[in-house]
Amino acid sequence: MSKEKDNPINTGLENMEPNETSQEASGISVAKTNDVADINSVDQNANSGENHKRKTAEKTAPANVASINLNNAEQEIQANIASADATDTNAKAKILASGAGAQNTVIEIKDLTKDYGGGRGIFDLNFEVRKGETFGFVGTNGSGKTTTIRHIMGFLRQDKGEVKVNGLDAWKHSCEIKENVEYVPGEIAFPDLPTGTEFLRSQAELLGLKDMSYANKIIERLQLDPSANLKRMSKGMKQKTALVAALMADKEILILDEPTTGLDPLMRITFLDILREEKERGKTIFMSSQMFDELEGLCDRVAMILNGHIIDIVEVSKIKNRGFRTFKVEFTNPTDYKNFKRRKFEIVRDQEKYNQVTVKVDSENVNELFKALTHYDVKFISEVKYNLEKYFREVLLRQKEEKNV
């Protein structure tokens, strides 16, 4: 058991009253008791007219920019429709579909290339992340996941191609984009602050957050002690602190670079549950990982990147609902094994040494298989589960075979 779980931390954030000598910044009043900051405490009088106008202007600026871009897109679509032949209904449909897709796209990447030389970098990446979608990005270390994410965040300038977030160029409008993005980097580097509480407080002040109730919930669910020394935190505690800092902002887009790194199995499950709740609230989530299972259980679509190239993008629902199922059946004697093989079931693997066959059957015909097996002495039967990892392994194998042809 972790220390946090054995000794749950009562942060005292809900019931503490603001200290009269507490410092005030960005409308947040801070109090300390036993080195735990009351990040919930808010100075109710810190909403002067000028501050309120400035905050309002800062927060609405990105929305206004997005609104202008959306209006321009709608005008362009209408102009294209007007210029199309009135009898060409297919052309009009394509124009409308492309416009609707553009408005529904949150992250758009076209021909993205960053070449570091020696075959290192990312090359001609093309994909989009739709509004409200959870998009997984899987690959090994050095495959290009972090480089791609840094381009989305506007930290790197591409050699070629386009990266847009909410219709804005990621490099040119990096500041505006970050107004709507929660981000957890793959490598966490904290500022020189004494405790996790001080860090979360500084982040809250930077963001102008007043209501920290959601941050408190995340702290409790992740069993984080924010009063711990920031530099002496374990990898897991640092990861939890970074996750709280990102999620407490409650923004529309989450960009997470291997966010479960350092979390123990129970906290990993808890965090993935939190992400599912974020998805239900309409958040758009882009998440990289080396673990197929966590992406399969969370994402709508998953892209695999290898050596800087996108191998394939698949809808997870198609992995889970393929229309057929596969079963491994072993018989107690060779006679039943041979007699079953005479039936018209599709055998995808045959192991005579073990009196064993692997059968592929349409989902609606599973009952027929089990009915047939009642006529034989079966030693065991088990379903061979198909998952995301197997799918991508098959894709890689096919590509390798095509290159060798």
Short mmCIF file of C-alpha atoms in Angstrom, two decimals:
data_model
loop_
_atom_site.label_atom_id
_atom_site.label_comp_id
_atom_site.label_asym_id
_atom_site.label_seq_id
_atom_site.Cartn_x
_atom_site.Cartn_y
_atom_site.Cartn_z
CA MET A 1 0.00 0.00 0.00
CA SER A 2 1.18 3.52 -0.74
CA LYS A 3 1.65 6.02 2.01
CA GLU A 4 -1.15 8.16 0.62
CA LYS A 5 -3.59 5.28 0.76
CA ASP A 6 -2.67 4.20 4.28
CA ASN A 7 -2.97 7.75 5.56
CA PRO A 8 -5.59 9.63 3.51
CA ILE A 9 -4.86 13.35 3.47
CA ASN A 10 -7.51 15.71 4.73
CA THR A 11 -6.53 18.82 2.80
CA GLY A 12 -8.92 21.00 4.80
CA LEU A 13 -9.78 22.88 1.64
CA GLU A 14 -13.53 22.80 2.15
CA ASN A 15 -13.95 24.15 5.69
CA MET A 16 -11.02 26.52 6.26
CA GLU A 17 -11.73 30.23 6.54
CA PRO A 18 -9.49 32.77 4.78
CA ASN A 19 -6.63 34.07 6.92
CA GLU A 20 -6.79 37.82 7.44
CA THR A 21 -3.10 38.10 6.57
CA SER A 22 -3.25 35.89 3.50
CA GLN A 23 -1.77 37.10 0.22
CA GLU A 24 -4.03 37.90 -2.69
CA ALA A 25 -3.26 37.42 -6.35
CA SER A 26 -5.51 37.07 -9.40
CA GLY A 27 -8.58 37.20 -7.17
CA ILE A 28 -7.49 34.19 -5.07
CA SER A 29 -7.05 34.46 -1.31
CA VAL A 30 -4.53 32.00 0.11
CA ALA A 31 -4.41 30.66 3.68
CA LYS A 32 -2.04 28.16 5.29
CA THR A 33 -2.65 25.74 8.12
CA ASN A 34 -0.08 23.02 8.84
CA ASP A 35 1.61 23.83 5.49
CA VAL A 36 -1.54 22.97 3.52
CA ALA A 37 -2.85 25.83 1.43
CA ASP A 38 -6.54 26.61 1.31
CA ILE A 39 -6.75 26.99 -2.45
CA ASN A 40 -10.51 27.11 -2.17
CA SER A 41 -10.54 30.32 -0.16
CA VAL A 42 -11.57 33.19 -2.38
CA ASP A 43 -11.67 36.83 -1.56
CA GLN A 44 -15.25 37.67 -2.38
CA ASN A 45 -14.34 41.36 -2.59
CA ALA A 46 -11.59 40.92 -5.18
CA ASN A 47 -13.84 41.52 -8.16
CA SER A 48 -13.22 45.17 -8.85
CA GLY A 49 -14.56 46.61 -12.08
CA GLU A 50 -11.20 46.90 -13.84
CA ASN A 51 -10.06 43.41 -12.87
CA HIS A 52 -13.39 41.97 -13.89
CA LYS A 53 -13.24 43.65 -17.33
CA ARG A 54 -9.64 42.57 -17.87
CA LYS A 55 -10.40 38.95 -16.91
CA THR A 56 -13.46 38.92 -19.12
CA ALA A 57 -11.50 40.28 -22.08
CA GLU A 58 -8.70 37.76 -21.61
CA LYS A 59 -11.05 34.80 -21.36
CA THR A 60 -13.29 35.77 -24.27
CA ALA A 61 -10.52 36.68 -26.72
CA PRO A 62 -9.90 33.13 -28.00
CA ALA A 63 -13.62 32.50 -28.33
CA ASN A 64 -13.96 35.65 -30.41
CA VAL A 65 -11.12 34.58 -32.69
CA ALA A 66 -12.71 31.15 -33.13
CA SER A 67 -16.08 32.78 -33.83
CA ILE A 68 -14.56 34.97 -36.55
CA ASN A 69 -12.91 31.94 -38.17
CA LEU A 70 -16.17 30.00 -38.03
CA ASN A 71 -18.12 32.83 -39.66
CA ASN A 72 -15.52 33.09 -42.41
CA ALA A 73 -15.73 29.34 -42.99
CA GLU A 74 -19.52 29.50 -43.28
CA GLN A 75 -19.31 32.38 -45.75
CA GLU A 76 -16.78 30.48 -47.85
CA ILE A 77 -19.00 27.39 -47.92
CA GLN A 78 -22.03 29.43 -49.02
CA ALA A 79 -19.96 31.11 -51.75
CA ASN A 80 -18.78 27.73 -53.05
CA ILE A 81 -22.35 26.43 -53.09
CA ALA A 82 -23.56 29.50 -54.99
CA SER A 83 -20.87 29.03 -57.63
CA ALA A 84 -21.63 25.31 -58.06
CA ASP A 85 -23.90 24.12 -60.83
CA ALA A 86 -27.45 24.08 -59.48
CA THR A 87 -28.00 20.60 -60.91
CA ASP A 88 -24.80 19.15 -59.44
CA THR A 89 -26.20 17.88 -56.12
CA ASN A 90 -23.14 15.72 -55.46
CA ALA A 91 -20.84 18.72 -55.64
CA LYS A 92 -23.03 20.64 -53.17
CA ALA A 93 -23.10 17.67 -50.80
CA LYS A 94 -19.31 17.45 -50.83
CA ILE A 95 -18.96 21.16 -50.10
CA LEU A 96 -21.40 20.94 -47.17
CA ALA A 97 -19.73 17.82 -45.81
CA SER A 98 -16.27 19.38 -45.93
CA GLY A 99 -17.55 22.48 -44.16
CA ALA A 100 -19.28 20.49 -41.43
CA GLY A 101 -16.15 18.40 -40.95
CA ALA A 102 -14.00 21.50 -40.59
CA GLN A 103 -16.30 22.98 -37.94
CA ASN A 104 -16.31 19.67 -36.05
CA THR A 105 -12.52 19.26 -36.13
CA VAL A 106 -10.60 20.37 -33.03
CA ILE A 107 -7.08 19.23 -33.97
CA GLU A 108 -6.08 19.05 -37.63
CA ILE A 109 -2.70 17.81 -38.86
CA LYS A 110 -1.75 17.81 -42.54
CA ASP A 111 1.58 16.54 -43.94
CA LEU A 112 3.33 17.36 -40.65
CA THR A 113 7.08 16.84 -40.96
CA LYS A 114 9.97 17.54 -38.60
CA ASP A 115 13.22 16.01 -39.84
CA TYR A 116 16.08 15.83 -37.34
CA GLY A 117 18.24 13.88 -39.78
CA GLY A 118 19.35 10.27 -39.70
CA GLY A 119 15.78 9.05 -40.05
CA ARG A 120 14.77 10.72 -36.78
CA GLY A 121 11.68 12.90 -36.55
CA ILE A 122 8.11 12.71 -37.84
CA PHE A 123 7.17 12.51 -41.49
CA ASP A 124 4.02 13.40 -43.43
CA LEU A 125 1.57 12.86 -40.57
CA ASN A 126 -2.10 13.26 -41.45
CA PHE A 127 -4.98 12.94 -39.00
CA GLU A 128 -7.66 14.96 -37.23
CA VAL A 129 -9.29 14.83 -33.80
CA ARG A 130 -12.99 15.59 -33.72
CA LYS A 131 -14.87 17.56 -31.11
CA GLY A 132 -15.75 15.38 -28.11
CA GLU A 133 -13.55 12.53 -29.34
CA THR A 134 -10.96 10.63 -27.32
CA PHE A 135 -8.04 9.97 -29.66
CA GLY A 136 -5.23 7.60 -28.70
CA PHE A 137 -1.67 7.84 -29.98
CA VAL A 138 0.33 4.66 -29.41
CA GLY A 139 3.98 3.95 -30.09
CA THR A 140 7.28 2.92 -28.53
CA ASN A 141 9.86 5.29 -27.08
CA GLY A 142 11.35 7.44 -29.83
CA SER A 143 8.54 6.75 -32.28
CA GLY A 144 7.50 10.42 -32.51
CA LYS A 145 4.65 10.76 -30.02
CA THR A 146 6.13 13.61 -27.97
CA THR A 147 7.42 15.46 -31.05
CA THR A 148 3.91 15.40 -32.50
CA ILE A 149 2.37 16.66 -29.27
CA ARG A 150 4.91 19.49 -28.98
CA HIS A 151 3.88 20.65 -32.44
CA ILE A 152 0.21 20.60 -31.41
CA MET A 153 1.07 22.73 -28.36
CA GLY A 154 3.05 25.18 -30.49
CA PHE A 155 6.38 24.43 -28.81
CA LEU A 156 8.03 23.33 -32.06
CA ARG A 157 7.88 24.76 -35.56
CA GLN A 158 7.37 22.22 -38.30
CA ASP A 159 9.60 21.87 -41.36
CA LYS A 160 6.55 21.19 -43.51
CA GLY A 161 2.81 20.82 -43.18
CA GLU A 162 0.09 22.32 -41.01
CA VAL A 163 -1.03 21.95 -37.41
CA LYS A 164 -4.27 23.63 -36.35
CA VAL A 165 -6.20 23.64 -33.09
CA ASN A 166 -9.72 25.07 -33.22
CA GLY A 167 -8.88 26.39 -36.67
CA LEU A 168 -5.84 28.34 -35.43
CA ASP A 169 -2.26 27.72 -36.54
CA ALA A 170 -0.53 26.01 -33.60
CA TRP A 171 2.75 27.86 -34.08
CA LYS A 172 1.43 31.34 -34.87
CA HIS A 173 -1.38 31.31 -32.29
CA SER A 174 0.18 29.22 -29.55
CA CYS A 175 -0.92 31.58 -26.76
CA GLU A 176 -4.55 31.70 -27.89
CA ILE A 177 -4.67 27.91 -28.25
CA LYS A 178 -3.43 27.34 -24.71
CA GLU A 179 -6.44 29.25 -23.38
CA ASN A 180 -8.52 26.17 -24.24
CA VAL A 181 -6.02 23.37 -23.60
CA GLU A 182 -5.10 21.33 -20.52
CA TYR A 183 -1.63 19.81 -21.00
CA VAL A 184 0.45 17.20 -19.21
CA PRO A 185 3.98 16.78 -20.66
CA GLY A 186 5.83 13.50 -20.85
CA GLU A 187 8.71 14.87 -18.79
CA ILE A 188 7.63 16.94 -15.81
CA ALA A 189 9.84 19.79 -14.57
CA PHE A 190 8.42 21.82 -11.69
CA PRO A 191 9.43 25.41 -10.85
CA ASP A 192 11.51 26.12 -7.76
CA LEU A 193 8.70 26.00 -5.20
CA PRO A 194 8.76 24.28 -1.78
CA THR A 195 5.58 22.17 -1.92
CA GLY A 196 2.97 20.78 -4.27
CA THR A 197 0.45 23.09 -2.64
CA GLU A 198 2.53 26.13 -3.53
CA PHE A 199 2.76 24.90 -7.11
CA LEU A 200 -0.99 24.30 -7.43
CA ARG A 201 -1.65 27.70 -5.84
CA SER A 202 0.66 29.43 -8.34
CA GLN A 203 -1.05 27.62 -11.22
CA ALA A 204 -4.46 28.67 -9.94
CA GLU A 205 -3.34 32.28 -9.68
CA LEU A 206 -1.87 32.15 -13.18
CA LEU A 207 -5.14 30.79 -14.57
CA GLY A 208 -7.29 33.16 -12.53
CA LEU A 209 -9.18 30.27 -10.95
CA LYS A 210 -11.49 31.05 -8.03
CA ASP A 211 -13.47 27.86 -7.59
CA MET A 212 -11.06 25.06 -6.64
CA SER A 213 -13.72 22.51 -5.69
CA TYR A 214 -12.95 20.34 -8.73
CA ALA A 215 -9.23 20.40 -7.94
CA ASN A 216 -10.05 19.18 -4.43
CA LYS A 217 -12.02 16.26 -5.83
CA ILE A 218 -9.15 15.22 -8.08
CA ILE A 219 -6.68 15.51 -5.18
CA GLU A 220 -8.85 13.23 -3.06
CA ARG A 221 -9.45 10.65 -5.78
CA LEU A 222 -5.77 10.44 -6.65
CA GLN A 223 -4.89 10.32 -2.93
CA LEU A 224 -2.37 13.11 -3.31
CA ASP A 225 -0.74 14.91 -0.38
CA PRO A 226 -0.07 18.35 -1.93
CA SER A 227 1.79 19.58 1.15
CA ALA A 228 4.76 17.28 0.40
CA ASN A 229 8.13 18.73 -0.61
CA LEU A 230 8.01 19.17 -4.38
CA LYS A 231 11.62 18.12 -5.00
CA ARG A 232 11.38 15.04 -2.78
CA MET A 233 8.19 13.70 -4.30
CA SER A 234 8.25 10.25 -5.88
CA LYS A 235 7.64 9.91 -9.61
CA GLY A 236 4.05 8.90 -8.89
CA MET A 237 3.36 11.89 -6.64
CA LYS A 238 4.88 14.28 -9.18
CA GLN A 239 2.67 12.76 -11.88
CA LYS A 240 -0.44 13.17 -9.71
CA THR A 241 0.46 16.81 -9.01
CA ALA A 242 0.84 17.50 -12.73
CA LEU A 243 -2.49 15.81 -13.46
CA VAL A 244 -4.29 17.90 -10.84
CA ALA A 245 -2.70 21.09 -12.21
CA ALA A 246 -3.95 20.27 -15.70
CA LEU A 247 -7.44 19.01 -14.86
CA MET A 248 -8.33 21.75 -12.39
CA ALA A 249 -8.43 24.30 -15.22
CA ASP A 250 -11.49 22.49 -16.66
CA LYS A 251 -10.76 23.46 -20.28
CA GLU A 252 -12.26 22.05 -23.46
CA ILE A 253 -9.23 20.12 -24.74
CA LEU A 254 -6.93 17.69 -22.90
CA ILE A 255 -3.54 16.87 -24.42
CA LEU A 256 -1.80 14.20 -22.37
CA ASP A 257 1.64 12.76 -23.09
CA GLU A 258 1.75 9.31 -21.43
CA PRO A 259 -0.20 10.57 -18.39
CA THR A 260 -0.28 7.25 -16.51
CA THR A 261 3.52 6.99 -16.28
CA GLY A 262 4.54 6.47 -12.66
CA LEU A 263 1.03 5.72 -11.40
CA ASP A 264 0.48 2.46 -9.55
CA PRO A 265 -2.16 0.07 -11.03
CA LEU A 266 -4.98 1.26 -8.76
CA MET A 267 -4.30 4.95 -9.38
CA ARG A 268 -4.02 4.23 -13.10
CA ILE A 269 -7.55 2.77 -13.05
CA THR A 270 -8.80 5.76 -11.04
CA PHE A 271 -7.25 8.24 -13.46
CA LEU A 272 -8.71 6.49 -16.50
CA ASP A 273 -12.12 6.64 -14.80
CA ILE A 274 -11.62 10.40 -14.39
CA LEU A 275 -10.85 10.69 -18.11
CA ARG A 276 -14.03 8.78 -18.98
CA GLU A 277 -15.98 11.28 -16.90
CA GLU A 278 -14.23 14.13 -18.72
CA LYS A 279 -15.21 12.54 -22.01
CA GLU A 280 -18.85 12.31 -20.88
CA ARG A 281 -18.72 16.03 -20.15
CA GLY A 282 -17.86 16.66 -23.79
CA LYS A 283 -14.10 17.14 -23.49
CA THR A 284 -11.85 16.45 -26.49
CA ILE A 285 -8.95 14.23 -25.38
CA PHE A 286 -5.68 13.49 -27.18
CA MET A 287 -3.64 10.95 -25.22
CA SER A 288 -0.39 9.17 -26.03
CA SER A 289 0.64 5.88 -24.46
CA GLN A 290 2.73 2.76 -24.85
CA MET A 291 -0.07 0.62 -23.41
CA PHE A 292 -2.64 -0.74 -25.82
CA ASP A 293 -5.11 -1.84 -23.17
CA GLU A 294 -5.66 1.59 -21.61
CA LEU A 295 -6.23 3.18 -25.03
CA GLU A 296 -8.58 0.41 -26.13
CA GLY A 297 -10.70 0.86 -23.01
CA LEU A 298 -10.89 4.64 -23.33
CA CYS A 299 -10.53 5.87 -26.90
CA ASP A 300 -12.84 6.23 -29.88
CA ARG A 301 -9.96 5.98 -32.36
CA VAL A 302 -6.29 5.08 -32.05
CA ALA A 303 -3.35 5.91 -34.32
CA MET A 304 -0.11 3.95 -34.24
CA ILE A 305 3.14 5.75 -34.97
CA LEU A 306 6.40 3.92 -35.71
CA ASN A 307 9.72 5.51 -36.67
CA GLY A 308 7.97 8.83 -37.24
CA HIS A 309 5.29 7.46 -39.59
CA ILE A 310 1.61 6.81 -38.97
CA ILE A 311 1.11 3.06 -39.51
CA ASP A 312 -2.68 3.05 -39.29
CA ILE A 313 -5.67 4.69 -37.60
CA VAL A 314 -8.49 2.46 -36.41
CA GLU A 315 -11.89 2.92 -34.81
CA VAL A 316 -11.91 0.98 -31.55
CA SER A 317 -15.56 -0.02 -32.05
CA LYS A 318 -14.50 -2.01 -35.12
CA ILE A 319 -11.97 -3.91 -33.01
CA LYS A 320 -14.62 -4.78 -30.43
CA ASN A 321 -17.38 -5.57 -32.94
CA ARG A 322 -15.77 -7.43 -35.82
CA GLY A 323 -18.82 -9.54 -36.67
CA PHE A 324 -17.11 -12.81 -35.87
CA ARG A 325 -15.52 -14.60 -32.90
CA THR A 326 -12.68 -17.07 -32.54
CA PHE A 327 -12.60 -20.11 -30.23
CA LYS A 328 -9.87 -22.59 -29.36
CA VAL A 329 -11.23 -26.12 -28.87
CA GLU A 330 -9.31 -29.17 -27.64
CA PHE A 331 -10.78 -32.67 -27.76
CA THR A 332 -9.99 -35.53 -25.37
CA ASN A 333 -9.31 -38.03 -28.15
CA PRO A 334 -8.11 -38.05 -31.79
CA THR A 335 -11.36 -39.57 -33.09
CA ASP A 336 -13.54 -36.65 -31.97
CA TYR A 337 -10.90 -34.22 -33.16
CA LYS A 338 -10.94 -35.69 -36.68
CA ASN A 339 -14.73 -36.03 -36.82
CA PHE A 340 -15.23 -32.39 -35.85
CA LYS A 341 -12.87 -31.27 -38.61
CA ARG A 342 -15.24 -32.82 -41.17
CA ARG A 343 -17.89 -30.24 -40.24
CA LYS A 344 -18.14 -27.03 -42.23
CA PHE A 345 -16.64 -24.71 -39.64
CA GLU A 346 -13.78 -22.42 -40.64
CA ILE A 347 -10.60 -23.66 -38.97
CA VAL A 348 -7.93 -20.96 -38.81
CA ARG A 349 -5.39 -23.04 -36.89
CA ASP A 350 -4.96 -26.79 -36.61
CA GLN A 351 -2.77 -28.49 -33.98
CA GLU A 352 -3.12 -32.22 -34.49
CA LYS A 353 -0.50 -32.96 -31.83
CA TYR A 354 -2.87 -31.62 -29.16
CA ASN A 355 -6.18 -32.62 -30.81
CA GLN A 356 -6.82 -28.89 -30.96
CA VAL A 357 -8.41 -26.52 -33.49
CA THR A 358 -9.05 -22.80 -33.56
CA VAL A 359 -12.41 -22.01 -35.13
CA LYS A 360 -13.63 -18.72 -36.60
CA VAL A 361 -17.40 -18.29 -36.53
CA ASP A 362 -19.80 -15.44 -37.32
CA SER A 363 -21.17 -13.84 -34.17
CA GLU A 364 -24.75 -14.86 -35.00
CA ASN A 365 -23.66 -18.50 -35.47
CA VAL A 366 -21.92 -19.02 -32.13
CA ASN A 367 -24.82 -21.09 -30.84
CA GLU A 368 -24.45 -23.46 -33.82
CA LEU A 369 -20.84 -24.11 -32.84
CA PHE A 370 -21.71 -24.90 -29.24
CA LYS A 371 -24.59 -27.12 -30.34
CA ALA A 372 -22.24 -29.08 -32.59
CA LEU A 373 -19.68 -29.51 -29.81
CA THR A 374 -22.25 -31.29 -27.63
CA HIS A 375 -21.72 -34.36 -29.83
CA TYR A 376 -18.04 -34.62 -28.92
CA ASP A 377 -15.91 -35.15 -25.85
CA VAL A 378 -14.39 -31.68 -25.39
CA LYS A 379 -11.45 -31.22 -23.03
CA PHE A 380 -11.71 -27.43 -23.00
CA ILE A 381 -12.93 -24.46 -25.03
CA SER A 382 -11.85 -20.83 -24.72
CA GLU A 383 -12.45 -17.69 -26.71
CA VAL A 384 -9.44 -16.08 -28.32
CA LYS A 385 -9.99 -12.40 -27.62
CA TYR A 386 -9.12 -9.96 -30.37
CA ASN A 387 -7.72 -6.64 -29.19
CA LEU A 388 -6.01 -3.47 -30.33
CA GLU A 389 -2.52 -4.88 -29.93
CA LYS A 390 -3.31 -7.88 -32.14
CA TYR A 391 -4.82 -5.60 -34.74
CA PHE A 392 -1.70 -3.44 -35.04
CA ARG A 393 0.55 -6.52 -35.03
CA GLU A 394 -1.41 -7.82 -38.01
CA VAL A 395 -1.07 -4.46 -39.78
CA LEU A 396 2.71 -4.45 -39.23
CA LEU A 397 2.98 -8.05 -40.44
CA ARG A 398 1.02 -7.29 -43.61
CA GLN A 399 3.18 -4.26 -44.36
CA LYS A 400 6.33 -6.31 -43.84
CA GLU A 401 5.05 -9.03 -46.18
CA GLU A 402 4.12 -6.45 -48.84
CA LYS A 403 7.64 -4.99 -48.73
CA ASN A 404 9.17 -8.43 -49.19
CA VAL A 405 6.99 -9.24 -52.22
#
